Coordinates of C-alpha atoms in Angstrom, one line a residue:
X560 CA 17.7 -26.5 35.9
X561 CA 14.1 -25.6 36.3
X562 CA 14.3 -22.2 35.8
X563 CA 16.4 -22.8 32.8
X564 CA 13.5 -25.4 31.5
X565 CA 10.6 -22.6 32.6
X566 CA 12.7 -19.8 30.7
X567 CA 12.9 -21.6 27.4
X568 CA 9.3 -22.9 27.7
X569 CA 8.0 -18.9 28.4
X570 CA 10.0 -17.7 26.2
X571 CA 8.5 -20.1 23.0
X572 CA 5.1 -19.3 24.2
X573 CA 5.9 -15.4 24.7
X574 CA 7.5 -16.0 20.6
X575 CA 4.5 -18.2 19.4
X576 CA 2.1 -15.8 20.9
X577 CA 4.0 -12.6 19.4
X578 CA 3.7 -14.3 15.9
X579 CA 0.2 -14.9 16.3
X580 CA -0.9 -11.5 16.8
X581 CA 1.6 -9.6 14.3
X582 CA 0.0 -12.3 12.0
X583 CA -3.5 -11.4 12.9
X584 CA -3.0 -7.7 12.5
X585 CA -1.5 -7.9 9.0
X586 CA -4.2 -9.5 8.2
X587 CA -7.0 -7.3 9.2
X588 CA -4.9 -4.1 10.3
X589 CA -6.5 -1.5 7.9
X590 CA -10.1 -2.4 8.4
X591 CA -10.1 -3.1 12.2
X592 CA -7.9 0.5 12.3
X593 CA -11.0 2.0 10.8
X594 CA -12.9 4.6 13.9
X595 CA -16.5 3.8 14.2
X596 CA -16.9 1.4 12.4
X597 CA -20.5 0.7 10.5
X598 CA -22.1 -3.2 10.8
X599 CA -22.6 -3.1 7.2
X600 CA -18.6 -2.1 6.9
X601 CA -17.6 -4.5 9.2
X602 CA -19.6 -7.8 8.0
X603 CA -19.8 -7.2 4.4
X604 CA -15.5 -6.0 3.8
X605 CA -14.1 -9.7 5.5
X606 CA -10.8 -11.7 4.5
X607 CA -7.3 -11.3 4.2
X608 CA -6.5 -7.9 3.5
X609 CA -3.8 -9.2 0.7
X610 CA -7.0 -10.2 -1.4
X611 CA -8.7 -7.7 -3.4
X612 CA -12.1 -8.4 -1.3
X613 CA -13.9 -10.9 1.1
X614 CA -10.6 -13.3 0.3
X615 CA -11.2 -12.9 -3.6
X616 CA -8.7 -12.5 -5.9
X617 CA -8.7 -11.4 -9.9
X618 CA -7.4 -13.8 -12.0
X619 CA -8.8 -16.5 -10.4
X620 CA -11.6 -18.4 -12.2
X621 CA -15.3 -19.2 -11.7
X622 CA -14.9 -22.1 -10.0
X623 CA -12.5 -20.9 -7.8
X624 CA -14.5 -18.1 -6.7
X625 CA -17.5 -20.5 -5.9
X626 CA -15.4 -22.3 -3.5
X627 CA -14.6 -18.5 -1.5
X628 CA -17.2 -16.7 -1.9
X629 CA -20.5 -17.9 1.1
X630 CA -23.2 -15.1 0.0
X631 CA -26.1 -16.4 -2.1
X632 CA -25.4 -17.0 -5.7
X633 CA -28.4 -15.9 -7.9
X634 CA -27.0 -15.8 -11.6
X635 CA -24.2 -17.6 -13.2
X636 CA -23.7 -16.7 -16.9
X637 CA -20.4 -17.7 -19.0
X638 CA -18.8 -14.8 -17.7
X639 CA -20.6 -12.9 -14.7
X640 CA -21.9 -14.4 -11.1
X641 CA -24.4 -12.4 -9.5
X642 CA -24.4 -13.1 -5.3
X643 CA -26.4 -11.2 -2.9
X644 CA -25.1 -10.8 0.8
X645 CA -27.4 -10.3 3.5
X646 CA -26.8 -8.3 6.7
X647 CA -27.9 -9.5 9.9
X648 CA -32.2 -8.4 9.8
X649 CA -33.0 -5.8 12.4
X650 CA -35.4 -3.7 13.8
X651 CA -36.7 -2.1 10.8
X652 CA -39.0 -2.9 8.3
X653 CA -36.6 -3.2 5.2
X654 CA -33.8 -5.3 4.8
X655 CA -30.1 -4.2 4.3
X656 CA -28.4 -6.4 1.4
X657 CA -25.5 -6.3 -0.9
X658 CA -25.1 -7.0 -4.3
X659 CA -22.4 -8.2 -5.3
X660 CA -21.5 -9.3 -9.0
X661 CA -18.5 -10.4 -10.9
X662 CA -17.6 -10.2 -14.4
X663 CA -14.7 -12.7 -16.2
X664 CA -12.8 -12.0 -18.8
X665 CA -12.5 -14.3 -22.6
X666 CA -10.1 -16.3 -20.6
X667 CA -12.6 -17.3 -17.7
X668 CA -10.5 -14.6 -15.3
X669 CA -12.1 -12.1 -12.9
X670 CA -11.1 -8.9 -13.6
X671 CA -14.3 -6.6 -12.4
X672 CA -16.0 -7.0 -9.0
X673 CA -18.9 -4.5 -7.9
X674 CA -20.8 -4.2 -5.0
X675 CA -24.0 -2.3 -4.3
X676 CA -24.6 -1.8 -0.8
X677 CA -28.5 -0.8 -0.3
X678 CA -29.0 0.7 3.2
X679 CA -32.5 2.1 4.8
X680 CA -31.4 5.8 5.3
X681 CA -29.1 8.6 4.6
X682 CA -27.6 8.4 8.0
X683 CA -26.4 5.0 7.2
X684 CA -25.3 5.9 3.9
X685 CA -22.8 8.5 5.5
X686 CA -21.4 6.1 8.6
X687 CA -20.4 3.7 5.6
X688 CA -19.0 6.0 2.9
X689 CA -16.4 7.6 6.0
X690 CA -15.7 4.3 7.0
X691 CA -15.3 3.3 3.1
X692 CA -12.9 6.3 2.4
X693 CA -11.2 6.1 5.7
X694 CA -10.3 2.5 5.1
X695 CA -8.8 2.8 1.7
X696 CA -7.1 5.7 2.3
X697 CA -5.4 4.0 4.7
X698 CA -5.0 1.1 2.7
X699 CA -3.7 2.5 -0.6
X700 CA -3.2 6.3 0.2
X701 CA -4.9 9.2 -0.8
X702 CA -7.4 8.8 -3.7
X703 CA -7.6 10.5 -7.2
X704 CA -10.7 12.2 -8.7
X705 CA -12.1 10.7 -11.6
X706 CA -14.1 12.7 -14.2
X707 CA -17.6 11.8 -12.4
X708 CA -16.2 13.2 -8.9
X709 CA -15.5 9.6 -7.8
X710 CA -13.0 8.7 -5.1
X711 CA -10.6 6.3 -7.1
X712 CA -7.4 4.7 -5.3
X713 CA -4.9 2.6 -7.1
X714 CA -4.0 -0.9 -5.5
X715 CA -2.0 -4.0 -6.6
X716 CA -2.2 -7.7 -6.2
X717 CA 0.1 -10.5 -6.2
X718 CA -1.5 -13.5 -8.4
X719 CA -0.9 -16.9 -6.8
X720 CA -0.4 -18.7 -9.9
X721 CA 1.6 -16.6 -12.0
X722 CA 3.7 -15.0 -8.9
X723 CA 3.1 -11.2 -11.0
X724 CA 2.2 -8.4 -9.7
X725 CA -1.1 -6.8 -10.9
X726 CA -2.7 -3.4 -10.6
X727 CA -6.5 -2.2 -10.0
X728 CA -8.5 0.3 -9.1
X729 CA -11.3 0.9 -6.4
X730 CA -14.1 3.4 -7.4
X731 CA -16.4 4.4 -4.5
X732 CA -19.2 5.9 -6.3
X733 CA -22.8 6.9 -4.8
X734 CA -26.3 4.8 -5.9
X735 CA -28.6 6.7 -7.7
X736 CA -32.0 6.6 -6.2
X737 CA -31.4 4.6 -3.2
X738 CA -29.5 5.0 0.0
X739 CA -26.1 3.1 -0.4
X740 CA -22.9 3.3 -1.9
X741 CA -21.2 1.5 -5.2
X742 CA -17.9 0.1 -4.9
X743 CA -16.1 -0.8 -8.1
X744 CA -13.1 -2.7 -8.6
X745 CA -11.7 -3.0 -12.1
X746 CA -8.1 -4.7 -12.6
X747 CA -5.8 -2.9 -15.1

């Protein structure tokens, strides 16, 4: 009777636990996958990897974004929020920051986010562009070349509200006159 009790109470915590981490790695499986990984990779590209970024959706309104998103908001305008993230400060004498903005639609809908990433050196720059194109290649595939030489991968979202299916597109695109890269998302 015991070991029939012990077996049954194993094996719900053996299931339980099993659940828990396939759960866990569908979450965050492309982005932890990603090889040596960059801090400004890792703490800027969070959330649920069934959001289009840092657990943000398009279609969803400005409102709803203010609730998810935690950097700093600087600018709110009828249709574009303006947020800046900041990295963890370190050693050097310039700061490492984010901007991020998005941009709503007539109908109060996001449907572009960008992100420039300002880092202090070219080193930097290069660590987070591999780990950039390794992560959405594993994410979406293999990327297509725009007219501008830009890495662009195609990627769709499930909308909460209307239960469609969406399509975007993820730009990764150098800054000009700075070290950093550009990420552009643009729904279709």
């Amino acid at each position: 009777m015991y070991n029939l009790r012990f077996n049954r109470i194993y094996s719900f915590w053996l299931f339980a636990f099993s659940c828990f981490l396939f759960i866990s790695c569908q979450q965050n499986g492309y982005r932890d996958a990603v090889k040596n990984p960059s801090p400004y990779f890792t703490n800027f590209f969070t959330g649920n990897e069934e959001t289009v970024l840092r657990d943000v959706n398009f279609n969803c309104t400005q409102d709803e974004l203010k609730k998810t998103e935690k950097s700093r908001l600087y600018e709110s305008t009828a249709d574009h929020l303006f947020y800046e993230f900041s990295y963890p400060t370190d050693s050097t004498a310039f700061s490492e920051y984010t901007n991020v903005q998005y941009f709503f639609n007539e109908d109060n809908q996001l449907d572009i986010i960008t992100a420039d990433i300002f880092l202090n050196d070219s080193l930097q720059e290069n660590q987070l562009t591999n780990n950039l194109n390794e992560y959405y290649n594993l994410r979406f595939g293999n990327p297509e070349t725009d007219d501008y030489d830009h890495n662009v991968w195609k990627g769709s979202f499930k909308d909460a509200k209307s239960e469609k299916r969406f399509n975007y597109t993820v730009a990764l695109k150098e800054l000009t006159g700075d070290y950093g890269v550009s990420v552009e998302y643009v729904r279709e």
